[in-house]
Amino acid sequence: MRPAPLLHGIAMAASIRLAENLETGRVATTAWDDSGSRIIALSCSDTVQLGNQTVTFHAKKDASGYFTIGDDTFPIEEDDSTGVLCSRMYNNEHARAECILSVPLIEELSTIAPDSVLECFADSKDPDRFRWQPIDVDSHEPMNGDNGDENDTMGQRRHLGRRQGCQTGIAQIQWPGVARNPRKWRRHQQLTPSLDCMSAATCTTSVISSRTITHSASVGAAKFISAGYSVGISQTSGFSLSCTANRNQRVCVKHWSRYQQYDVRRKAVLCGRTLTDERYNIRAPLKDQQRHSTHYCATGTNNCLSDGWLHWEDMGAGVHGGA
């Protein structure tokens, strides 16, 4: 099998993605436009039709292998000789591959709803795990209000209220059902240094011993322990996971967890006078992290930067199921 040159002629950038549920064997292959926000082709198999070209993945359980576009063959890895950039994410439950390359220009693109890919995994215990948004290297932190310790702030207000002979109070946080613009996120954290496999045929990195991963809400002590969410969670993980990369590839171990975001309102009143009326958004982790998080292997320079790297994945509008 030899790497093939990129396709010539008028071309467009596209992201070709494979997702597989290793427990059920269900597979989905999608093609996304260069913005990474619109599906232009979808199939519940390892083959998808992209215009007049057929794209087929030949992948192992760790998503390694190769894919073809017509008669051209490309390895599922970062390959400078072809200009194809592929990355992988996998564990014992699911595997994913994403390859960015140029394909022949398609004049009329159909628009497919991003959630349509979940139909390929309808019989999975947790189809939402197969929801896929592109990784954004630039972390999008939530816009916060005052991050100071709210208990200290309230103490100061009560003291001032007693001095002035009146009472103070605070009314804040609108919960699910009344909250505005709920949004779903995944928080990714790299757990090992990035290993660049330069000379050996294969390289392996692993996490074996227990490690504590702390999740916290994006706003300080914001009285957010309600409705299935938590201000902070310390999860001690005793898992064992080994990740392998081929020569000239980068590999690392990572972890993701589900977060819920709302637009909320915080209002502070002193002696009948409104001191602050802030609107901001907050993200908080779901309480049952056994259900709402996972460890995984990652390959590629866009997936592995450095030990401790954090980034957010926007999973779209709505509320996580099973919170």
GROMACS .gro file of C-alpha atoms in nm, residues 41-319:
model
  279
   41ALA     CA    1  -2.242   1.334   0.377
   42LEU     CA    2  -2.345   1.062   0.624
   43SER     CA    3  -2.359   0.683   0.626
   44CYS     CA    4  -2.414   0.427   0.903
   45SER     CA    5  -2.129   0.216   0.764
   46ASP     CA    6  -1.757   0.250   0.695
   47THR     CA    7  -1.829   0.387   0.345
   48VAL     CA    8  -1.978   0.724   0.252
   49GLN     CA    9  -2.051   0.884  -0.085
   50LEU     CA   10  -1.900   1.232  -0.124
   51GLY     CA   11  -2.021   1.378  -0.452
   52ASN     CA   12  -1.906   1.130  -0.717
   53GLN     CA   13  -1.631   0.992  -0.491
   54THR     CA   14  -1.658   0.693  -0.257
   55VAL     CA   15  -1.475   0.718   0.077
   56THR     CA   16  -1.411   0.391   0.264
   57PHE     CA   17  -1.235   0.340   0.598
   58HIS     CA   18  -1.037   0.023   0.672
   59ALA     CA   19  -0.976   0.073   1.044
   60LYS     CA   20  -0.883  -0.146   1.340
   61LYS     CA   21  -1.034  -0.120   1.688
   62ASP     CA   22  -0.794   0.162   1.775
   63ALA     CA   23  -0.902   0.348   1.458
   64SER     CA   24  -0.562   0.294   1.296
   65GLY     CA   25  -0.535   0.170   0.938
   66TYR     CA   26  -0.612   0.349   0.614
   67PHE     CA   27  -0.894   0.492   0.404
   68THR     CA   28  -0.955   0.521   0.033
   69ILE     CA   29  -1.108   0.784  -0.193
   70GLY     CA   30  -1.177   0.615  -0.522
   71ASP     CA   31  -0.847   0.450  -0.620
   72ASP     CA   32  -0.634   0.667  -0.388
   73THR     CA   33  -0.517   0.533  -0.051
   74PHE     CA   34  -0.425   0.734   0.260
   75PRO     CA   35  -0.298   0.616   0.601
   76ILE     CA   36  -0.495   0.724   0.909
   77GLU     CA   37  -0.210   0.935   1.045
   78GLU     CA   38  -0.039   1.268   0.993
   79ASP     CA   39   0.146   1.225   0.666
   80ASP     CA   40   0.358   1.513   0.535
   81SER     CA   41   0.411   1.336   0.204
   82THR     CA   42   0.040   1.355   0.118
   83GLY     CA   43  -0.071   1.660   0.314
   84VAL     CA   44  -0.339   1.452   0.488
   85LEU     CA   45  -0.377   1.525   0.861
   86CYS     CA   46  -0.543   1.243   1.057
   87SER     CA   47  -0.593   1.201   1.430
   88ARG     CA   48  -0.747   0.926   1.642
   89MET     CA   49  -0.928   0.891   1.975
   90TYR     CA   50  -1.010   0.551   2.123
   91ASN     CA   51  -1.060   0.338   2.433
   92ASN     CA   52  -1.223   0.001   2.505
   93GLU     CA   53  -1.571   0.133   2.421
   94HIS     CA   54  -1.543   0.347   2.113
   95ALA     CA   55  -1.299   0.459   1.844
   96ARG     CA   56  -1.284   0.768   1.626
   97ALA     CA   57  -1.070   0.887   1.338
   98GLU     CA   58  -1.071   1.227   1.173
   99CYS     CA   59  -0.883   1.314   0.853
  100ILE     CA   60  -0.860   1.662   0.702
  101LEU     CA   61  -0.782   1.676   0.331
  102SER     CA   62  -0.876   1.831  -0.002
  103VAL     CA   63  -1.152   1.669  -0.206
  104PRO     CA   64  -1.303   1.760  -0.545
  105LEU     CA   65  -1.534   2.059  -0.527
  106ILE     CA   66  -1.899   1.965  -0.478
  107GLU     CA   67  -2.126   2.223  -0.641
  108GLU     CA   68  -2.442   2.153  -0.444
  109LEU     CA   69  -2.393   2.059  -0.080
  110SER     CA   70  -2.680   1.910   0.114
  111THR     CA   71  -2.713   2.008   0.479
  112ILE     CA   72  -2.754   1.727   0.731
  113ALA     CA   73  -2.834   1.799   1.096
  114PRO     CA   74  -2.531   1.722   1.320
  115ASP     CA   75  -2.749   1.508   1.550
  116SER     CA   76  -2.834   1.279   1.258
  117VAL     CA   77  -2.516   1.081   1.328
  118LEU     CA   78  -2.672   0.965   1.657
  119GLU     CA   79  -2.928   0.762   1.461
  120CYS     CA   80  -2.644   0.526   1.367
  121PHE     CA   81  -2.600   0.448   1.738
  122ALA     CA   82  -2.965   0.436   1.845
  123ASP     CA   83  -2.917   0.097   2.017
  124SER     CA   84  -2.619   0.219   2.223
  125LYS     CA   85  -2.652   0.260   2.599
  126ASP     CA   86  -2.538   0.622   2.567
  127PRO     CA   87  -2.571   0.750   2.208
  128ASP     CA   88  -2.465   1.098   2.317
  129ARG     CA   89  -2.108   0.970   2.355
  130PHE     CA   90  -2.095   0.955   1.976
  131ARG     CA   91  -2.189   1.318   1.931
  132TRP     CA   92  -1.887   1.481   1.769
  133GLN     CA   93  -1.775   1.840   1.743
  134PRO     CA   94  -1.432   1.948   1.616
  135ILE     CA   95  -1.163   2.009   1.879
  136ASP     CA   96  -1.089   2.377   1.918
  137VAL     CA   97  -0.730   2.432   2.029
  138ASP     CA   98  -0.826   2.778   2.157
  139SER     CA   99  -1.019   2.708   2.477
  140HIS     CA  100  -1.348   2.895   2.499
  141GLU     CA  101  -1.379   2.987   2.863
  142PRO     CA  102  -1.726   3.089   2.985
  143MET     CA  103  -1.794   3.456   3.046
  144ASN     CA  104  -1.819   3.488   3.421
  145GLY     CA  105  -1.951   3.740   3.666
  146ASP     CA  106  -1.775   3.807   3.993
  147ASN     CA  107  -1.560   3.504   4.077
  148GLY     CA  108  -1.495   3.608   4.435
  149ASP     CA  109  -1.611   3.392   4.724
  150GLU     CA  110  -1.978   3.468   4.753
  151ASN     CA  111  -1.992   3.381   5.125
  152ASP     CA  112  -1.738   3.655   5.201
  153THR     CA  113  -1.933   3.901   4.987
  154MET     CA  114  -2.259   3.819   5.162
  155GLY     CA  115  -2.093   3.858   5.502
  156GLN     CA  116  -1.978   4.206   5.410
  157ARG     CA  117  -2.327   4.298   5.287
  158ARG     CA  118  -2.496   4.169   5.603
  159HIS     CA  119  -2.250   4.368   5.817
  160LEU     CA  120  -2.324   4.683   5.617
  161GLY     CA  121  -2.697   4.613   5.641
  162ARG     CA  122  -2.685   4.583   6.022
  163ARG     CA  123  -2.498   4.913   6.044
  164GLN     CA  124  -2.770   5.081   5.839
  165GLY     CA  125  -3.054   4.915   6.030
  166CYS     CA  126  -3.197   4.714   5.743
  167GLN     CA  127  -3.174   4.366   5.595
  168THR     CA  128  -2.995   4.250   5.284
  169GLY     CA  129  -3.052   3.945   5.070
  170ILE     CA  130  -2.954   3.786   4.743
  171ALA     CA  131  -3.169   3.613   4.484
  172GLN     CA  132  -2.981   3.424   4.218
  173ILE     CA  133  -2.944   3.130   3.980
  174GLN     CA  134  -3.222   3.021   3.750
  175TRP     CA  135  -3.228   2.641   3.728
  176PRO     CA  136  -3.312   2.408   3.436
  177GLY     CA  137  -3.659   2.477   3.304
  178VAL     CA  138  -3.631   2.849   3.362
  179ALA     CA  139  -3.263   2.903   3.278
  180ARG     CA  140  -3.191   3.078   2.951
  181ASN     CA  141  -2.991   2.929   2.665
  182PRO     CA  142  -2.872   2.598   2.817
  183ARG     CA  143  -2.569   2.453   2.637
  184LYS     CA  144  -2.377   2.124   2.656
  185TRP     CA  145  -1.999   2.097   2.679
  186ARG     CA  146  -1.723   1.842   2.716
  187ARG     CA  147  -1.414   1.937   2.914
  188HIS     CA  148  -1.102   1.756   2.791
  189GLN     CA  149  -0.784   1.720   2.997
  190GLN     CA  150  -0.455   1.566   2.886
  191LEU     CA  151  -0.321   1.331   3.156
  192THR     CA  152   0.025   1.240   3.022
  193PRO     CA  153   0.304   1.423   2.841
  194SER     CA  154   0.286   1.402   2.463
  195LEU     CA  155   0.503   1.119   2.331
  196ASP     CA  156   0.652   1.173   1.985
  197CYS     CA  157   0.735   0.840   1.827
  198MET     CA  158   1.040   0.930   1.620
  199SER     CA  159   1.259   0.624   1.564
  200ALA     CA  160   1.079   0.314   1.692
  201ALA     CA  161   0.819   0.139   1.477
  202THR     CA  162   0.562   0.190   1.755
  203CYS     CA  163   0.553   0.380   2.085
  204THR     CA  164   0.330   0.335   2.389
  205THR     CA  165   0.232   0.565   2.673
  206SER     CA  166   0.007   0.463   2.962
  207VAL     CA  167  -0.161   0.565   3.284
  208ILE     CA  168  -0.173   0.286   3.541
  209SER     CA  169  -0.174   0.431   3.894
  210SER     CA  170  -0.459   0.624   4.053
  211ARG     CA  171  -0.491   0.988   3.962
  212THR     CA  172  -0.729   1.248   4.100
  213ILE     CA  173  -0.908   1.467   3.848
  214THR     CA  174  -1.081   1.771   3.992
  215HIS     CA  175  -1.381   1.924   3.818
  216SER     CA  176  -1.517   2.260   3.926
  217ALA     CA  177  -1.779   2.507   3.817
  218SER     CA  178  -1.667   2.812   3.627
  219VAL     CA  179  -1.796   3.051   3.896
  220GLY     CA  180  -1.677   3.031   4.260
  221ALA     CA  181  -1.910   2.925   4.545
  222ALA     CA  182  -2.220   2.992   4.341
  223LYS     CA  183  -2.465   2.762   4.526
  224PHE     CA  184  -2.477   2.536   4.224
  225ILE     CA  185  -2.514   2.200   4.403
  226SER     CA  186  -2.860   2.125   4.271
  227ALA     CA  187  -3.045   1.965   3.983
  228GLY     CA  188  -2.774   1.707   3.917
  229TYR     CA  189  -2.481   1.947   3.901
  230SER     CA  190  -2.192   2.013   4.134
  231VAL     CA  191  -1.954   2.297   4.212
  232GLY     CA  192  -1.665   2.053   4.248
  233ILE     CA  193  -1.594   1.685   4.200
  234SER     CA  194  -1.272   1.501   4.282
  235GLN     CA  195  -1.265   1.173   4.095
  236THR     CA  196  -0.993   0.922   4.182
  237SER     CA  197  -0.928   0.706   3.883
  238GLY     CA  198  -0.767   0.364   3.923
  239PHE     CA  199  -0.790   0.272   3.559
  240SER     CA  200  -0.520   0.127   3.338
  241LEU     CA  201  -0.500   0.245   2.979
  242SER     CA  202  -0.218   0.204   2.728
  243CYS     CA  203  -0.206   0.404   2.406
  244THR     CA  204   0.006   0.327   2.101
  245ALA     CA  205   0.125   0.536   1.807
  246ASN     CA  206   0.317   0.450   1.492
  247ARG     CA  207   0.647   0.605   1.383
  248ASN     CA  208   0.639   0.984   1.333
  249GLN     CA  209   0.312   1.011   1.526
  250ARG     CA  210   0.227   1.175   1.860
  251VAL     CA  211   0.024   1.001   2.132
  252CYS     CA  212  -0.114   1.082   2.479
  253VAL     CA  213  -0.381   0.977   2.733
  254LYS     CA  214  -0.676   1.211   2.790
  255HIS     CA  215  -1.002   1.237   2.984
  256TRP     CA  216  -1.330   1.412   2.907
  257SER     CA  217  -1.630   1.495   3.126
  258ARG     CA  218  -1.970   1.647   3.059
  259TYR     CA  219  -2.053   1.998   3.173
  260GLN     CA  220  -2.379   2.193   3.160
  261GLN     CA  221  -2.390   2.566   3.093
  262TYR     CA  222  -2.668   2.819   3.151
  263ASP     CA  223  -2.716   3.190   3.125
  264VAL     CA  224  -2.801   3.291   3.482
  265ARG     CA  225  -2.885   3.604   3.676
  266ARG     CA  226  -2.744   3.714   4.010
  267LYS     CA  227  -2.909   4.000   4.194
  268ALA     CA  228  -2.791   4.155   4.524
  269VAL     CA  229  -3.020   4.386   4.725
  270LEU     CA  230  -2.924   4.611   5.018
  271CYS     CA  231  -3.195   4.793   5.212
  272GLY     CA  232  -3.436   4.769   4.923
  273ARG     CA  233  -3.182   4.902   4.676
  274THR     CA  234  -3.037   4.683   4.402
  275LEU     CA  235  -2.658   4.689   4.422
  276THR     CA  236  -2.582   4.444   4.144
  277ASP     CA  237  -2.790   4.277   3.876
  278GLU     CA  238  -2.551   4.059   3.678
  279ARG     CA  239  -2.619   3.826   3.391
  280TYR     CA  240  -2.350   3.576   3.301
  281ASN     CA  241  -2.309   3.210   3.216
  282ILE     CA  242  -2.180   2.923   3.422
  283ARG     CA  243  -2.059   2.571   3.345
  284ALA     CA  244  -2.069   2.292   3.599
  285PRO     CA  245  -1.986   1.920   3.583
  286LEU     CA  246  -2.259   1.657   3.606
  287LYS     CA  247  -2.250   1.477   3.941
  288ASP     CA  248  -2.232   1.114   3.829
  289GLN     CA  249  -1.893   1.126   3.660
  290GLN     CA  250  -1.886   0.746   3.629
  291ARG     CA  251  -2.159   0.787   3.368
  292HIS     CA  252  -2.062   1.125   3.230
  293SER     CA  253  -1.688   1.098   3.171
  294THR     CA  254  -1.433   0.867   3.012
  295HIS     CA  255  -1.060   0.819   2.956
  296TYR     CA  256  -0.928   0.774   2.603
  297CYS     CA  257  -0.618   0.754   2.387
  298ALA     CA  258  -0.546   1.037   2.145
  299THR     CA  259  -0.304   1.076   1.855
  300GLY     CA  260  -0.205   1.374   1.643
  301THR     CA  261  -0.053   1.713   1.711
  302ASN     CA  262  -0.397   1.874   1.735
  303ASN     CA  263  -0.505   1.624   2.004
  304CYS     CA  264  -0.189   1.610   2.219
  305LEU     CA  265  -0.015   1.929   2.332
  306SER     CA  266   0.121   1.897   2.687
  307ASP     CA  267   0.047   1.730   3.022
  308GLY     CA  268  -0.247   1.904   3.190
  309TRP     CA  269  -0.374   2.078   2.874
  310LEU     CA  270  -0.743   2.171   2.907
  311HIS     CA  271  -0.984   2.252   2.628
  312TRP     CA  272  -1.360   2.264   2.577
  313GLU     CA  273  -1.574   2.094   2.314
  314ASP     CA  274  -1.904   2.264   2.235
  315MET     CA  275  -2.173   1.994   2.206
  316GLY     CA  276  -2.453   2.229   2.105
  317ALA     CA  277  -2.765   2.375   2.263
  318GLY     CA  278  -2.978   2.187   2.516
  319VAL     CA  279  -2.947   1.994   2.841
   0.00000   0.00000   0.00000
